[in-house]
Coordinates of C-alpha atoms and ligand atoms in Angstrom, one line a residue:
M1 CA -21.8 11.8 17.9
Y2 CA -22.1 8.6 19.0
Q3 CA -19.3 5.4 20.0
E4 CA -20.5 1.9 19.0
S5 CA -19.0 -1.9 19.0
F6 CA -16.5 -2.5 16.6
G7 CA -16.1 -6.2 18.2
T8 CA -13.6 -7.9 20.8
S9 CA -9.9 -7.5 19.5
S10 CA -8.0 -11.1 19.4
R11 CA -6.4 -9.9 22.7
G12 CA -9.5 -9.6 24.0
E13 CA -10.0 -6.0 24.3
A14 CA -13.3 -4.1 23.9
V15 CA -12.7 -1.7 20.5
S16 CA -15.0 0.8 19.6
V17 CA -16.0 3.3 16.5
Y18 CA -16.3 6.4 17.0
T19 CA -18.7 9.2 14.0
L20 CA -17.6 12.4 13.7
E21 CA -20.3 14.7 12.1
N22 CA -20.0 18.2 11.3
K23 CA -23.4 20.9 10.6
G24 CA -23.9 19.8 6.8
G25 CA -23.3 15.9 7.4
R26 CA -20.6 14.8 6.4
Q27 CA -19.7 11.3 8.3
V28 CA -15.9 10.2 9.4
R29 CA -15.6 7.4 11.4
V30 CA -12.7 6.7 13.3
T31 CA -11.4 3.4 15.4
D32 CA -9.4 3.2 18.5
Y33 CA -7.8 -0.2 17.2
G34 CA -4.9 1.6 15.4
A35 CA -6.2 5.0 15.6
A36 CA -8.2 3.6 12.1
L37 CA -9.8 5.6 10.2
V38 CA -13.3 3.8 8.9
S39 CA -15.0 6.0 6.7
I40 CA -15.2 9.4 5.1
L41 CA -18.3 9.8 3.4
V42 CA -18.7 13.2 1.7
P43 CA -22.0 14.0 -0.9
D44 CA -20.9 13.5 -4.9
R45 CA -21.9 16.3 -7.7
D46 CA -26.0 14.9 -7.0
G47 CA -25.7 15.6 -3.5
T48 CA -25.7 11.5 -2.9
L49 CA -23.4 10.7 0.0
T50 CA -20.5 8.8 -1.0
D51 CA -18.1 6.4 1.1
V52 CA -14.8 7.7 0.1
L53 CA -12.4 5.4 2.1
L54 CA -11.6 1.5 2.1
G55 CA -12.2 -0.3 5.6
Y56 CA -13.3 -3.0 7.4
D57 CA -16.4 -3.7 9.1
N58 CA -14.7 -4.7 12.7
V59 CA -11.5 -5.0 14.2
T60 CA -11.2 -8.0 12.9
G61 CA -11.0 -6.4 9.9
Y62 CA -8.4 -4.4 10.9
E63 CA -6.3 -7.5 12.6
N64 CA -6.1 -9.0 9.7
N65 CA -5.2 -6.0 7.5
T66 CA -1.8 -6.5 5.6
C67 CA -2.4 -2.9 3.6
Y68 CA -2.5 -0.8 6.6
F69 CA -6.1 0.7 5.7
G70 CA -6.6 3.8 7.5
A71 CA -4.2 3.3 10.0
V72 CA -2.0 5.5 11.8
I73 CA 1.4 4.6 11.3
G74 CA 4.4 5.1 13.9
R75 CA 6.9 5.9 15.3
N76 CA 7.9 5.4 11.5
G77 CA 6.1 5.7 8.3
N78 CA 8.2 4.2 5.2
R79 CA 11.5 2.2 4.9
I80 CA 14.2 2.4 7.2
A81 CA 17.1 0.5 5.6
N82 CA 18.6 -2.9 6.9
A83 CA 16.2 -2.4 9.9
Q84 CA 18.8 -0.2 11.5
C85 CA 19.4 3.4 12.3
T86 CA 21.9 5.5 14.4
I87 CA 20.7 8.3 16.5
G88 CA 23.3 9.8 19.0
G89 CA 26.4 7.0 18.4
T90 CA 24.7 4.1 19.0
T91 CA 23.2 1.8 16.4
Y92 CA 19.7 0.2 17.2
Q93 CA 18.0 -2.8 15.3
L94 CA 14.5 -2.6 14.5
D95 CA 12.4 -4.6 13.6
R96 CA 12.8 -6.5 10.1
N97 CA 9.7 -6.4 8.3
D98 CA 10.4 -6.3 4.9
N99 CA 13.0 -8.1 3.4
E100 CA 16.7 -6.7 5.8
N101 CA 14.4 -3.6 5.5
N102 CA 11.7 -1.8 8.4
L103 CA 8.6 -0.5 6.8
H104 CA 5.6 1.4 8.6
S105 CA 7.9 0.8 12.1
G106 CA 7.7 -3.1 12.4
S107 CA 4.6 -6.1 12.8
K108 CA 3.7 -3.8 16.1
G109 CA 3.3 -1.1 15.4
M110 CA 1.0 1.6 16.7
D111 CA -1.4 0.0 14.4
T112 CA -2.1 -3.0 16.3
I113 CA -2.9 -1.6 19.1
V114 CA -5.8 0.0 20.8
W115 CA -5.7 3.8 21.2
K116 CA -6.7 6.2 24.6
V117 CA -9.8 8.1 23.8
K118 CA -8.4 11.3 25.2
E119 CA -11.0 13.9 24.3
Y120 CA -14.5 13.2 21.9
T121 CA -17.3 15.9 20.7
D122 CA -18.7 16.2 17.5
N123 CA -16.5 16.6 15.1
T124 CA -13.4 15.8 16.9
I125 CA -11.5 12.6 18.3
A126 CA -8.0 12.8 20.1
L127 CA -6.3 9.7 20.4
T128 CA -3.6 8.7 22.9
C129 CA -0.6 6.0 22.6
K130 CA 2.5 5.0 24.3
S131 CA 5.4 3.7 23.1
A132 CA 7.9 1.3 25.7
D133 CA 12.1 2.4 25.3
K134 CA 13.2 0.3 22.5
E135 CA 9.1 -0.8 21.2
Q136 CA 10.3 -2.1 17.3
G137 CA 13.9 -0.7 18.4
F138 CA 13.5 2.8 18.8
P139 CA 15.1 4.1 21.6
G140 CA 12.8 6.5 24.5
N141 CA 9.5 6.0 26.0
M142 CA 7.3 8.4 23.4
D143 CA 3.7 9.9 24.3
V144 CA 1.6 9.8 20.8
Q145 CA -1.4 11.4 20.1
V146 CA -3.3 11.8 17.4
T147 CA -6.5 14.0 16.7
Y148 CA -9.1 13.8 13.9
V149 CA -10.8 17.0 13.2
L150 CA -13.8 17.3 10.8
T151 CA -14.6 21.0 10.2
Q152 CA -17.3 23.1 8.8
D153 CA -16.0 23.4 5.6
D154 CA -15.6 19.2 4.9
T155 CA -11.8 19.1 5.9
L156 CA -10.5 15.8 8.0
E157 CA -7.7 17.9 10.2
I158 CA -4.7 15.3 11.4
H159 CA -2.7 16.5 14.2
Y160 CA -0.5 14.7 14.7
E161 CA 2.4 15.3 18.8
A162 CA 4.8 13.1 20.2
A163 CA 7.1 13.7 22.8
A164 CA 9.7 11.1 24.6
D165 CA 12.3 11.2 26.5
K166 CA 15.5 10.1 24.7
D167 CA 16.4 10.9 20.9
T168 CA 14.2 9.2 18.3
V169 CA 12.7 8.8 15.3
A170 CA 8.8 10.8 15.1
N171 CA 7.6 10.9 11.4
L172 CA 3.6 9.4 11.4
T173 CA 1.5 9.5 9.1
N174 CA -2.1 8.7 8.2
H175 CA -2.4 5.0 5.9
A176 CA -5.7 6.5 4.4
Y177 CA -6.4 4.2 1.2
F178 CA -8.6 6.9 -1.4
N179 CA -11.3 5.8 -4.0
L180 CA -13.0 9.1 -4.7
A181 CA -15.7 7.3 -6.7
G182 CA -16.7 5.2 -4.2
H183 CA -14.4 2.9 -1.7
A184 CA -16.6 0.0 -3.4
S185 CA -16.1 1.1 -7.0
G186 CA -13.2 -0.6 -8.6
S187 CA -9.7 0.7 -10.0
I188 CA -8.9 4.3 -9.1
L189 CA -7.0 4.5 -12.6
D190 CA -9.1 6.9 -14.7
Q191 CA -9.2 8.9 -11.4
E192 CA -7.3 12.0 -11.8
L193 CA -4.2 13.7 -9.2
M194 CA -1.9 17.0 -9.5
L195 CA 1.0 16.9 -7.3
R196 CA 2.8 19.9 -6.4
A197 CA 5.7 18.1 -6.5
S198 CA 8.8 18.8 -9.3
H199 CA 11.3 16.2 -7.6
F200 CA 10.9 13.4 -6.1
T201 CA 13.3 10.6 -4.7
P202 CA 14.5 7.4 -6.8
V203 CA 14.9 4.0 -5.6
I204 CA 17.7 1.3 -5.6
D205 CA 15.4 -1.4 -6.6
S206 CA 11.9 -3.0 -5.9
K207 CA 12.6 -3.2 -2.4
A208 CA 12.1 0.8 -1.9
I209 CA 15.3 2.5 -0.3
P210 CA 16.0 5.6 -1.8
T211 CA 19.3 6.1 -3.4
G212 CA 19.4 9.3 -1.9
E213 CA 19.1 11.6 -4.7
I214 CA 16.6 14.2 -4.4
V215 CA 15.8 14.6 -8.8
P216 CA 13.4 16.1 -11.0
T217 CA 9.9 14.8 -12.3
A218 CA 10.0 16.7 -15.6
G219 CA 9.6 14.0 -18.5
T220 CA 9.0 10.9 -15.9
P221 CA 5.9 9.4 -15.4
M222 CA 7.0 11.1 -12.0
D223 CA 5.1 14.0 -13.2
F224 CA 2.1 14.8 -11.6
T225 CA 2.5 19.0 -11.8
T226 CA -0.4 19.2 -14.1
A227 CA -3.2 17.0 -13.4
K228 CA -3.4 13.3 -15.3
T229 CA -4.9 10.3 -14.5
I230 CA -3.4 7.6 -12.5
G231 CA -3.7 5.0 -15.2
C232 CA -1.9 7.2 -17.6
D233 CA 1.8 6.4 -17.3
I234 CA 1.6 3.7 -14.4
D235 CA 3.1 1.1 -16.8
A236 CA 5.3 2.9 -18.4
D237 CA 8.2 1.2 -19.5
D238 CA 10.3 3.0 -17.0
T239 CA 12.6 1.7 -14.1
Q240 CA 11.1 3.3 -11.6
V241 CA 6.9 3.3 -12.1
G242 CA 8.6 -1.3 -12.8
Y243 CA 10.1 -0.6 -9.1
G244 CA 7.2 0.1 -7.7
G245 CA 4.5 -2.1 -9.6
G246 CA 3.3 1.2 -10.1
F247 CA 3.2 4.2 -8.2
D248 CA 5.0 3.9 -4.7
H249 CA 7.3 6.6 -4.8
N250 CA 8.0 9.3 -2.4
F251 CA 7.4 13.1 -3.5
V252 CA 9.4 15.7 -2.6
L253 CA 7.0 18.7 -2.3
D254 CA 7.1 22.2 -3.3
K255 CA 7.2 24.9 -1.1
D256 CA 7.1 28.9 -0.5
E257 CA 10.3 30.5 0.4
K258 CA 8.9 30.4 3.5
G259 CA 8.0 26.4 3.4
A260 CA 4.7 27.6 4.4
F261 CA 2.0 25.2 5.0
E262 CA -0.1 24.9 1.9
L263 CA -2.0 22.4 -0.8
F264 CA 0.3 19.3 -2.6
A265 CA -2.2 17.6 -4.1
E266 CA -6.2 17.3 -6.1
A267 CA -7.6 14.9 -7.1
Y268 CA -10.6 13.9 -8.9
A269 CA -13.2 11.5 -9.9
P270 CA -14.9 12.4 -12.7
S271 CA -17.5 9.9 -12.4
T272 CA -18.5 11.6 -9.2
G273 CA -17.5 14.9 -9.2
I274 CA -15.7 14.6 -6.1
V275 CA -12.8 16.3 -5.7
M276 CA -9.5 15.6 -2.6
K277 CA -7.4 18.9 -2.0
A278 CA -5.0 17.5 0.7
Y279 CA -2.3 20.0 2.1
T280 CA 0.7 19.5 4.7
D281 CA 3.5 21.0 6.5
L282 CA 6.0 18.3 6.2
P283 CA 8.5 17.3 3.1
G284 CA 7.2 15.0 1.2
V285 CA 4.6 12.1 0.1
Q286 CA 4.4 8.9 -0.5
F287 CA 1.9 8.6 -3.6
Y288 CA 1.5 4.7 -3.0
S289 CA -1.1 3.7 -5.8
G290 CA -2.3 0.5 -4.7
N291 CA -0.4 -1.9 -6.0
F292 CA -0.2 -4.6 -3.6
I293 CA -4.1 -4.7 -2.9
T294 CA -4.6 -8.5 -3.0
E295 CA -8.3 -9.6 -3.2
Q296 CA -10.1 -9.1 -0.6
D297 CA -13.6 -8.9 1.6
G298 CA -13.9 -5.2 2.8
K299 CA -16.8 -2.9 4.3
Q300 CA -20.7 -3.6 3.8
G301 CA -19.8 -6.1 1.5
A302 CA -17.1 -4.7 -1.1
V303 CA -14.1 -6.8 -2.7
Y304 CA -11.2 -4.5 -3.0
Q305 CA -8.5 -5.3 -5.6
K306 CA -5.5 -4.6 -6.7
R307 CA -5.3 -0.7 -6.9
Q308 CA -8.6 0.2 -6.1
G309 CA -7.5 3.1 -3.9
F310 CA -4.7 5.1 -3.2
C311 CA -2.7 7.0 -0.7
L312 CA -0.5 10.1 0.4
E313 CA 1.2 9.5 2.9
T314 CA 2.8 12.7 4.2
Q315 CA 6.2 11.9 5.4
Y316 CA 9.7 12.8 5.9
F317 CA 12.0 10.8 3.1
P318 CA 11.6 7.4 3.2
N319 CA 15.2 6.3 4.7
A320 CA 15.6 10.0 6.1
V321 CA 17.4 8.6 9.7
N322 CA 19.8 7.1 7.6
E323 CA 20.5 9.7 4.3
P324 CA 22.4 12.9 5.0
N325 CA 20.7 14.1 2.0
F326 CA 17.7 14.2 3.4
E327 CA 15.4 16.7 6.4
S328 CA 16.1 14.4 9.7
P329 CA 13.5 12.8 11.5
V330 CA 14.8 12.8 14.8
L331 CA 13.1 14.2 17.7
K332 CA 15.1 15.7 20.2
A333 CA 14.9 14.4 23.9
G334 CA 11.8 17.1 25.6
D335 CA 11.4 18.4 22.0
T336 CA 7.6 18.4 20.6
Y337 CA 6.6 17.0 17.3
K338 CA 4.1 18.6 15.5
T339 CA 2.6 18.0 12.4
K340 CA -0.7 18.6 10.1
T341 CA -2.3 17.2 6.7
S342 CA -5.5 18.0 6.4
Y343 CA -7.8 16.3 3.0
Q344 CA -10.5 18.7 1.8
F345 CA -13.3 17.5 0.2
G346 CA -16.1 19.1 -2.1
V347 CA -17.3 18.7 -5.7
R348 CA -16.4 19.9 -9.3
Ligands
LIG1 C1 4.4 1.7 1.2 C2 4.6 0.3 0.1 C3 3.4 -0.7 1.0 C4 2.3 -0.5 1.2 C5 1.5 -0.9 2.3 C6 3.2 1.9 1.7 O1 3.4 2.7 2.0 O2 5.3 2.2 0.3 O3 5.1 -0.2 -0.2 O4 3.1 -2.0 0.2 O5 2.4 0.5 2.3 O6 2.3 -1.5 3.2

């Protein structure tokens, strides 16, 4: 258990990085800047600890981060069309930071602030932040808590809690980029992925707002119900893949009758044998194959390139606040938003 300096932000704030460790020696590092994950160290099939998360060495890297590496996204992950939403009859204008749309809440989202550390133990850290009424345009003062737990069975649990004093959008996610062959190892295209999603939400065009339809993945490049490599269909001659420049779509997670919390994804890197199983209680996941990672310096001298990491951003569907066909992400004043997403590591 140790807290170290992660540098000083451009606003002059002291920023720290905290190490979580379980009894097996697996480590996760988290910074209070953006409540971002900095590294995830797990053994490969030979027992060598491998960092499977893309990230930066210090706060300056995270401040210049245009890819949201490892950060918590709030209050809304993904896109809201025309950067507008209507809640309880009032229309709110949000920050337009992605063409005419709002992406990941705006240019000054929760990924850009220093969070407070509420609790820190060997394998747990709880961070909190406040988002003021009309911040990024969203109604209501909101209190948020994100808790990371590195369990003894090598699972990284992410618990999200939020409450607000007005009806508002609550749809937080984490933007971790994984590379199960190691963050510095190059492309993720030969890594395998299974997504328990027999449907996805197609988008209108390359600006990536869903049409509102929920369509089957079967017979399309979006079908990951049986594991295949990420690279297999990534450059397929397919309109949807073309719009995303690869995979950058919301998958509708299959649930049992009770809608129970369950495994939704399994990823595997043949070169290291590292397996990651992902679980959530949320209805969707944005599977993003890192198509817009521009060449840049990452941690420990690594140079990251396009498609060097993949994201599984659990969420309510993109633009759900405006789309009656999608489950609503509106949190009622006084209610508590509470969700959990977990990533479990092992080897095969
Ligand atoms: C979006 C991508 C975007 C990326 C980084 C993902 O969640 O779906 O379109 O490029 O975040 O901003």
